[in-house]
Coordinates of C-alpha atoms and ligand atoms in Angstrom, one line a residue:
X14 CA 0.0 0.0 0.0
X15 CA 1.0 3.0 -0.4
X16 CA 2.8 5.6 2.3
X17 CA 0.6 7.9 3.9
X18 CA 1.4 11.6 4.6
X19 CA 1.4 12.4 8.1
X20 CA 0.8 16.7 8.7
X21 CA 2.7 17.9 12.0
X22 CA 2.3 21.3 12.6
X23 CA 0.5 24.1 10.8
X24 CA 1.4 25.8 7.8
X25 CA 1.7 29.7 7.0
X26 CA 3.7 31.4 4.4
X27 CA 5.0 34.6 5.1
X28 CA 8.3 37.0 3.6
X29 CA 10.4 39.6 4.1
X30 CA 9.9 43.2 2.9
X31 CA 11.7 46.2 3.2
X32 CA 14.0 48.7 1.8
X33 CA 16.9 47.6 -0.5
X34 CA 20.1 46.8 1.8
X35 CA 18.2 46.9 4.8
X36 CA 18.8 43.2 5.5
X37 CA 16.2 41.1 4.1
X38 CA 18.7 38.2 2.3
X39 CA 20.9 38.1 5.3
X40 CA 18.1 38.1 8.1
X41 CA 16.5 34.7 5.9
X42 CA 20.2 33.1 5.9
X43 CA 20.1 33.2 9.9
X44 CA 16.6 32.0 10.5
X45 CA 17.2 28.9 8.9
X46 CA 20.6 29.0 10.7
X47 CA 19.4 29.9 13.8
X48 CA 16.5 26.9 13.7
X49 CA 18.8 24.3 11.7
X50 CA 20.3 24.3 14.9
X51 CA 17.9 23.8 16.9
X52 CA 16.2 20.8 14.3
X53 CA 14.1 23.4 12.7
X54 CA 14.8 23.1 9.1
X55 CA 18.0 23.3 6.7
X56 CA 20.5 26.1 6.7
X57 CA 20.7 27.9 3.6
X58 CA 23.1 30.7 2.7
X59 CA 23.1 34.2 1.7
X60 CA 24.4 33.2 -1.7
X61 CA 21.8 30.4 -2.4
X62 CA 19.1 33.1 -1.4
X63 CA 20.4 35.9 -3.7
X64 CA 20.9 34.1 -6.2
X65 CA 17.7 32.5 -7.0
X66 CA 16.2 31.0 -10.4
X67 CA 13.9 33.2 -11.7
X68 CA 10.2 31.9 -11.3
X69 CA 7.5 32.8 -13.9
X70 CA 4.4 33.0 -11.9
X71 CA 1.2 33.7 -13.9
X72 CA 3.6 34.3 -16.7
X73 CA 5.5 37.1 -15.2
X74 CA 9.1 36.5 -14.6
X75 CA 10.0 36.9 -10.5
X76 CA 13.0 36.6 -8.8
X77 CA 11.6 34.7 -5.3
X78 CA 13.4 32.3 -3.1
X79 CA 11.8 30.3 -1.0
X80 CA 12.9 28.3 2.3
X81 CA 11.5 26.6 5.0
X82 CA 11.5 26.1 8.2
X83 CA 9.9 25.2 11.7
X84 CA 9.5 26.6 15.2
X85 CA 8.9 24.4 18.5
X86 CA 4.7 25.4 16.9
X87 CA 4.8 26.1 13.2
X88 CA 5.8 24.9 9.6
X89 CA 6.7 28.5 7.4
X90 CA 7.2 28.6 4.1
X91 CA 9.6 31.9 3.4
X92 CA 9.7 33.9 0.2
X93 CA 12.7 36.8 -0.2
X94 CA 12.6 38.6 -3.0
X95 CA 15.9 40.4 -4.2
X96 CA 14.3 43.3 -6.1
X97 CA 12.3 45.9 -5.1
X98 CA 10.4 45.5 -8.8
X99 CA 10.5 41.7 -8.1
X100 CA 8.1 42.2 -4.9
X101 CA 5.9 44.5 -6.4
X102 CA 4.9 42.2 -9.1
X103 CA 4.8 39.6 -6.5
X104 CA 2.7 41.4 -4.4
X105 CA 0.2 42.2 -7.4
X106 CA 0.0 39.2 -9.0
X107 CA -0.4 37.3 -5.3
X108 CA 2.2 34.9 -6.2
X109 CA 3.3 34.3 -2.5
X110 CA -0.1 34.5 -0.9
X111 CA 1.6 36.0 2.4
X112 CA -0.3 35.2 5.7
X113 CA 2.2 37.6 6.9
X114 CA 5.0 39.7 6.7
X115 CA 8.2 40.4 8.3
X116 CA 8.9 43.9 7.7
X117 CA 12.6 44.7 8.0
X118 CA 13.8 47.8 8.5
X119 CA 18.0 48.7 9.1
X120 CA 17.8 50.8 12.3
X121 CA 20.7 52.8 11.7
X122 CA 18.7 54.3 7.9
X123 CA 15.5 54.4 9.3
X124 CA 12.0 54.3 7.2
X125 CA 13.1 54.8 3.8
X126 CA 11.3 54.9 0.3
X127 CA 10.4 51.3 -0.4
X128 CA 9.8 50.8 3.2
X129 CA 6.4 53.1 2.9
X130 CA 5.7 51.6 -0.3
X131 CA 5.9 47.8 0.5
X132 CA 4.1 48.3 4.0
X133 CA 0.7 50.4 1.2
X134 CA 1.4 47.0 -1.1
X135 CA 0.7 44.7 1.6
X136 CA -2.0 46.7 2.4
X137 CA -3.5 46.7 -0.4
X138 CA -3.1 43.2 -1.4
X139 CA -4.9 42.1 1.7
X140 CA -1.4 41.1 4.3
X141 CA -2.9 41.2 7.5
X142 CA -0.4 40.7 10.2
X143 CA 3.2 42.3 9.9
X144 CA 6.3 41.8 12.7
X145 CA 8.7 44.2 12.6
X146 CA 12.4 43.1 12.6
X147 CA 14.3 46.6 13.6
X148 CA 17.8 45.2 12.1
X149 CA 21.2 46.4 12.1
X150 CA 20.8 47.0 15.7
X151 CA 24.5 46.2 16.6
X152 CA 26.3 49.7 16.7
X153 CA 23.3 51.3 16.6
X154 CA 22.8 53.9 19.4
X155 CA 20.2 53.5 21.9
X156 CA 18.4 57.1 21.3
X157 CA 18.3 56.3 17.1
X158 CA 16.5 52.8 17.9
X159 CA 14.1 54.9 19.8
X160 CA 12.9 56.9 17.1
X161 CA 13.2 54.5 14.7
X162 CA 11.1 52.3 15.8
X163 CA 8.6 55.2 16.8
X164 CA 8.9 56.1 13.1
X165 CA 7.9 52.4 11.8
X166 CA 5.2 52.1 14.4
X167 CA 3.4 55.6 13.0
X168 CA 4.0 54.4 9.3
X169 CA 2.2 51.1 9.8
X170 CA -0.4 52.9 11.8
X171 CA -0.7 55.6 8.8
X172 CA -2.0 52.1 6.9
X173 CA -4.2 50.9 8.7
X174 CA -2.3 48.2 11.1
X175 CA -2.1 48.2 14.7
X176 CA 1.0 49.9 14.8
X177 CA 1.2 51.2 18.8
X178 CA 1.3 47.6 19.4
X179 CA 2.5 44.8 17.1
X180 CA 5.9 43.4 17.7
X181 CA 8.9 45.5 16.8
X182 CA 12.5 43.5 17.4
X183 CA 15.8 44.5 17.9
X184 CA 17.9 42.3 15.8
X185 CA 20.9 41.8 14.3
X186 CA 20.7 39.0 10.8
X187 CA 24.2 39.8 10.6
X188 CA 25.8 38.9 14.0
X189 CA 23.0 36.3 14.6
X190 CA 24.2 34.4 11.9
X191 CA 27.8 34.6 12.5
X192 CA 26.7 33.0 15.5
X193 CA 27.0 35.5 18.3
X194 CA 24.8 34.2 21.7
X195 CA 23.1 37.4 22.4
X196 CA 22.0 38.3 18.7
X197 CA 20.5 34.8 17.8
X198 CA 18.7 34.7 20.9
X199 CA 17.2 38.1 19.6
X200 CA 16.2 36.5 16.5
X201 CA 14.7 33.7 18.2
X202 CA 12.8 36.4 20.2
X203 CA 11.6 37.9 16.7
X204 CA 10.5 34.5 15.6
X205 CA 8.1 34.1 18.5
X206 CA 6.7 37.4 17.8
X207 CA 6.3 35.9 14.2
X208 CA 4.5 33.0 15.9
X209 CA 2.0 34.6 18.1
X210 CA 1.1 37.6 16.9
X211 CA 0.4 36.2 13.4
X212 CA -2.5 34.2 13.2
X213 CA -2.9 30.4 11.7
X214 CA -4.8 31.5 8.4
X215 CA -8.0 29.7 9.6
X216 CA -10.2 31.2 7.0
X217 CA -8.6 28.9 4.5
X218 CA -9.1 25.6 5.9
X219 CA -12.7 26.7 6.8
X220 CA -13.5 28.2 3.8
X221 CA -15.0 26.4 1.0
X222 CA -12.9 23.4 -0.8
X223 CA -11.4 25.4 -3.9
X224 CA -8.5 23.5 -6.2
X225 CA -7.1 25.4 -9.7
X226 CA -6.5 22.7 -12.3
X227 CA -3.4 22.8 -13.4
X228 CA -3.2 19.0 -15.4
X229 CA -5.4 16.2 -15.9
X230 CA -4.6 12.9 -16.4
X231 CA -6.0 9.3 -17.5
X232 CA -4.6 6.3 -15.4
X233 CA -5.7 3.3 -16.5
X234 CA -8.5 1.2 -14.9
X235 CA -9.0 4.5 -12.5
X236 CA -10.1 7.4 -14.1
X237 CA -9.6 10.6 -14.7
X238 CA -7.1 12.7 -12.4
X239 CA -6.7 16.4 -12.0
X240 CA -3.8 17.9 -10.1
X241 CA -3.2 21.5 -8.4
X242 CA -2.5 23.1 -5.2
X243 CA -5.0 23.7 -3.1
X244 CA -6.3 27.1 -2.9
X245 CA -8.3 27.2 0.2
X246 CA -10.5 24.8 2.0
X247 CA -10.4 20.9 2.6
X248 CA -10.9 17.5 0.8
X249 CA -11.4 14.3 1.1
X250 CA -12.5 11.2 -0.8
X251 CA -16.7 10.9 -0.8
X252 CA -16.8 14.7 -1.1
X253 CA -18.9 16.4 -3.6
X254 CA -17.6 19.1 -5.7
X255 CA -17.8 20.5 -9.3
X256 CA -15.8 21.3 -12.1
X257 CA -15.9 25.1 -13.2
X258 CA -15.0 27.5 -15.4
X259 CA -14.5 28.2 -19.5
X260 CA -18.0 27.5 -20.6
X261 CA -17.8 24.0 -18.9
X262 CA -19.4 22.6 -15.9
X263 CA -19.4 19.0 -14.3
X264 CA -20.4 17.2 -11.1
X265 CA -18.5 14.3 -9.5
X266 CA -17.5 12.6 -6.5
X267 CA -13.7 12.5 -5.1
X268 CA -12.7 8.6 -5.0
X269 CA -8.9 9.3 -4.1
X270 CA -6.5 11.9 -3.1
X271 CA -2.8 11.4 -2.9
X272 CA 0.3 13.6 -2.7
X273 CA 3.5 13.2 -3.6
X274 CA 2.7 9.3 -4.0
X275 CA 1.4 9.2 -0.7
X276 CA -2.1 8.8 0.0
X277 CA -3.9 11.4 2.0
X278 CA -6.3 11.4 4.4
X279 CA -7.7 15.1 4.0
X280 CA -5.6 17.6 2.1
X281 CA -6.2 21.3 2.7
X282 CA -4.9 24.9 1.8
X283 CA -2.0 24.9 0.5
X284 CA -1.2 21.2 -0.1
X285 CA -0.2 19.6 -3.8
X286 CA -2.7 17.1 -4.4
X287 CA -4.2 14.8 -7.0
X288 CA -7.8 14.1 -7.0
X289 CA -9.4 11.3 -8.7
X290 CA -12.5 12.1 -10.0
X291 CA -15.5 9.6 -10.3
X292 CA -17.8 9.4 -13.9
X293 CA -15.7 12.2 -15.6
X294 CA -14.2 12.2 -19.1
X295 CA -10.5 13.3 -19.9
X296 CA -12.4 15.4 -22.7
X297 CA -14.6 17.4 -20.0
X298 CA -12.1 18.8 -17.6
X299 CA -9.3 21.5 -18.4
X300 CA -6.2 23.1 -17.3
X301 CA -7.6 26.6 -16.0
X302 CA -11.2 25.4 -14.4
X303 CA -11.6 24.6 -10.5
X304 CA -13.0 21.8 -8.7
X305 CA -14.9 23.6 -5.9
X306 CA -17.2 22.0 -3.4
X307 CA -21.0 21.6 -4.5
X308 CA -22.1 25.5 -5.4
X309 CA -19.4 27.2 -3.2
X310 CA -18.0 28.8 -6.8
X311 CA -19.2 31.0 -9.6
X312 CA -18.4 32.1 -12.6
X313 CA -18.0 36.0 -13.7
X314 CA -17.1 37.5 -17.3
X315 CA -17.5 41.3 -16.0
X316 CA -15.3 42.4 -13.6
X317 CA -13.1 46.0 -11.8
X318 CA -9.5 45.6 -11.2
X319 CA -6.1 47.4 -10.4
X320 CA -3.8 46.6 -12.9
X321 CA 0.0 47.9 -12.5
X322 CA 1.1 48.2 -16.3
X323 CA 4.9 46.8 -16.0
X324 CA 7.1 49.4 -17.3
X325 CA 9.4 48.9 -20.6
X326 CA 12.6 48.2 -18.6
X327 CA 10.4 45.3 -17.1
X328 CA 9.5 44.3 -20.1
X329 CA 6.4 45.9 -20.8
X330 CA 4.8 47.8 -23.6
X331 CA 6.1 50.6 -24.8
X332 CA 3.4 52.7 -26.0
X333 CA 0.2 53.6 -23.8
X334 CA -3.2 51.3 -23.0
X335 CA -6.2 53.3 -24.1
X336 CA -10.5 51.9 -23.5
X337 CA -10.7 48.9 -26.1
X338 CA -7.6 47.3 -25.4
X339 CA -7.4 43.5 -25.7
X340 CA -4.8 41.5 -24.6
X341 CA -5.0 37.5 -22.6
X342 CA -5.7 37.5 -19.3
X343 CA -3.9 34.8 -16.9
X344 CA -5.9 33.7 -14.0
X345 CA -5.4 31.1 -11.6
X346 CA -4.1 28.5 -14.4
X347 CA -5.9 29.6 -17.1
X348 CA -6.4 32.3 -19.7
X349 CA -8.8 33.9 -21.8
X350 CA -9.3 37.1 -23.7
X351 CA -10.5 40.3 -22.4
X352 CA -11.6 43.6 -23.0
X353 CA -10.4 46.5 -20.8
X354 CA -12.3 50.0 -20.4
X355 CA -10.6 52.8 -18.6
X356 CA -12.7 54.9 -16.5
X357 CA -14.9 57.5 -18.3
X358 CA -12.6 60.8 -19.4
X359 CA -9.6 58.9 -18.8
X360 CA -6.8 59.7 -20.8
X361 CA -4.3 56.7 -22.2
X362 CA -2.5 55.6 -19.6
X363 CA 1.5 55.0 -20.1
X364 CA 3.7 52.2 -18.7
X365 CA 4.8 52.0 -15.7
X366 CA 1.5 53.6 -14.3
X367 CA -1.0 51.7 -12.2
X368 CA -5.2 52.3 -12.8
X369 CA -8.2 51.1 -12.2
X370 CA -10.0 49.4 -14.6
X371 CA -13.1 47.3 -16.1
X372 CA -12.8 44.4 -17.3
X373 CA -15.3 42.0 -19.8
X374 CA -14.1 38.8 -20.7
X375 CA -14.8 36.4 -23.6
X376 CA -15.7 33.7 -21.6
X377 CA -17.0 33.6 -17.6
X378 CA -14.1 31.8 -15.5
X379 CA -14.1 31.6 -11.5
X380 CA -13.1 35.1 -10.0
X381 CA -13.7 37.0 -6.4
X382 CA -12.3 39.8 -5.2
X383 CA -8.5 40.0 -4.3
X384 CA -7.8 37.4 -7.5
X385 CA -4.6 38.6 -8.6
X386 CA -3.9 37.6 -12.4
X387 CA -1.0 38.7 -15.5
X388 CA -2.3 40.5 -18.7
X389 CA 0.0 39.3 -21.9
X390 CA -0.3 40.4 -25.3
X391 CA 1.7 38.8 -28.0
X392 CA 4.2 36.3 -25.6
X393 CA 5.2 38.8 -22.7
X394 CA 3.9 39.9 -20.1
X395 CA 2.4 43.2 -19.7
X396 CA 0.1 44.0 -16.6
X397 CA -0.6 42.4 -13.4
X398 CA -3.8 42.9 -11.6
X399 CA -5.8 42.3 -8.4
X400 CA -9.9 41.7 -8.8
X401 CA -11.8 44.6 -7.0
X402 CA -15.4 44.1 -7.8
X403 CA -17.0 41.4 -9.4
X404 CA -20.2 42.8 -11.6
X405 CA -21.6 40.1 -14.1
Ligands
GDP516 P1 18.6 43.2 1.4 O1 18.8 44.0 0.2 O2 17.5 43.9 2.3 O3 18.3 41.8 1.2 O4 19.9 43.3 2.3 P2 21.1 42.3 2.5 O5 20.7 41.2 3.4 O6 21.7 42.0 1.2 O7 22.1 43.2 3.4 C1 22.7 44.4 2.9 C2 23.9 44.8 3.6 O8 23.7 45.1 5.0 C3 25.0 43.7 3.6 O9 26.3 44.3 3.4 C4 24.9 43.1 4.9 O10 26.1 42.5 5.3 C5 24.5 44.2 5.8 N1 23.7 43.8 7.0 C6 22.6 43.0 6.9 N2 22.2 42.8 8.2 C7 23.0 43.5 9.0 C8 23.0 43.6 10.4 O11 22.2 43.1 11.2 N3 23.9 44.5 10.9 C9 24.9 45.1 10.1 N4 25.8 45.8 10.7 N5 24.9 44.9 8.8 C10 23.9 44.1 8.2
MG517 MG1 18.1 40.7 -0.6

């Protein structure tokens, strides 16, 4: 038979953000130092960070790295994203799906540009719960933490999160992970403010079962298998759920669901799954639909959105978007063609700029608000968008 998968602890994902030089790279080096050990996880170096593969989510190219690692209470998946450009589009396109941010600011520079702007992206993309690592804090004199961190806790507040209270942390990434007592115990300290004050994404596990299909597949004597991540909710064989999405719709029963190999119990948020599906035909389920519990899921061809048109030097267009523009939209797994209006009297907006828009599209797929998705046109990649409103 075959192995089953046996879950330990919960999972969250969660980042760093923060100014350019401020830390970031070096503080994710001495987490996974700090917890390797202590049996939390694999050390990975600066270098291996930095110098990530470039990962094309939703068709847009990222830079992202991603470790892991566990306290005595938690599993984390981390993302650290070299460029400030690289977590915008991150941010836009939800990519990471942060539960929660680490917001890391060098205490002897203080709030700087992209320090404000990450903390009104996070905002704006829906990151709840931030922790504030107040780095560099070797050599940096008592009276300038002070007003530093009184600086942070007004920006976060300016935005909308509890900033009189939420955890700010002295730490050093630098001395902690060339090992020094005093400085790894303050990251420790920082990594228990990460685990209390930011919250086990409940809403996901409760909410209704949601998968994006990413590939389907025949096995023999079986059936028909689809295979994704789960986006939010739970599943397990006997459930009910429907297919979705691009003009198609089917109901079935899940008869298996395995991961990596191993069978599974229940899968949830966030796992990689394979679903066997009971009475379906390869021919009626598709790359870009959902399976979604019984009626928990509709489907929308009219919709409002932010989009953030990448500049040229990202790769963008090069000449401006006016009402009538018609480029592929990505979402979830999927795409399909759309039509974008601007709003009324608005002139043609340029790269580089980021509006909000209407959207129709050429056939009704699975959307809600807070959706991120990529707009292409001819092979690249030229927007990326968050839902706002959902109309028809
Ligand atoms: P990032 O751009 O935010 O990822 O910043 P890095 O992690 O690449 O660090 C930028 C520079 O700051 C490097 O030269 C680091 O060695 C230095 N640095 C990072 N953390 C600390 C720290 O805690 N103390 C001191 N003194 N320097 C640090
Ligand atoms: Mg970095």
């Amino acid at each position: 038979a075959k192995q089953a998968f046996v879950r330990t602890k919960p999972h969250l994902n969660i980042g760093t953000m923060g100014h350019v030089d401020h830390g970031k790279t070096t503080l994710t080096a001495a987490i996974t130092k700090v917890l390797a050990e202590r049996g939390g996880g694999t050390y990975v170096p600066f270098d291996r960070i930095d110098r990530a593969p470039e990962e094309a989510a939703r068709g847009i190219t990222i830079n992202i790295s991603h470790v892991e690692y566990e306290t005595a209470t938690r599993h984390y998946a981390h993302v650290d994203m070299p460029g400030h450009a690289d977590f915008v589009k991150n941010m836009i396109t939800g990519a990471a799906q942060l539960d929660g941010a680490i917001l890391v600011v060098s205490a002897q520079d203080g709030v700087m540009p992209q320090t404000a702007e990450h903390v009104l992206l996070a905002r704006q993309v829906g990151v709840e719960h931030v922790v504030v690592a107040l780095n560099k804090a070797d050599g940096a004199d008592p009276e300038l933490l002070e007003l530093v961190e009184l600086e942070v806790r007004e920006l976060l507040s300016a935005h909308g999160y509890d900033g009189e209270t939420l955890p700010v942390v002295r730490v050093s990434g630098l001395l902690a992970l060339g090992g020094d007592p005093e400085w790894e115990r303050a990251l420790l300290g920082l990594l228990g403010a990460v685990d209390d004050h930011i919250p086990t994404p409940v809403r996901y596990t409760d909410a209704p079962f949601l998968l994006p299909v990413e590939n389907v597949l025949t096995i023999t004597g079986r059936g028909t298998v689809v295979t994704g991540a789960v986006e939010r909710g739970r599943v397990r064989t006997g459930d009910r759920v429907e297919v979705l999405g691009y003009d198609g719709r089917v109901e079935s029963v899940v008869t298996g669901v395995e991961t990596f190999g191993r069978t599974m119990e229940s899968a949830e948020a966030g796992d990689n799954v394979a679903l066997l599906l009971r009475g379906v035909q390869r021919g009626q389920v598709r790359r870009g639909q959902v399976v979604a519990a019984l009626g928990s899921a509709s489907v929308h061809g009219r919709f409002t959105a932010r989009i953030h048109l990448l500049s040229a030097a990202e790769g963008g267009r090069r000449t401006p978007v006016t009402s009538g523009y018609r480029p592929q939209f990505y979402l979830r797994t999927g795409d399909v063609v759309g039509h974008i209006e601007l709003a009324e009297g608005a002139g043609p907006v340029p790269p580089g700029e980021t509006v909000e828009v209407t959207v129709t599209l050429g056939v009704p797929v699975p959307l809600e608000p807070g959706l991120g998705f990529a707009v292409r046109e001819g092979g690249r990649t030229v927007a990326a968008g968050t839902v706002l409103t959902v109309l028809d």
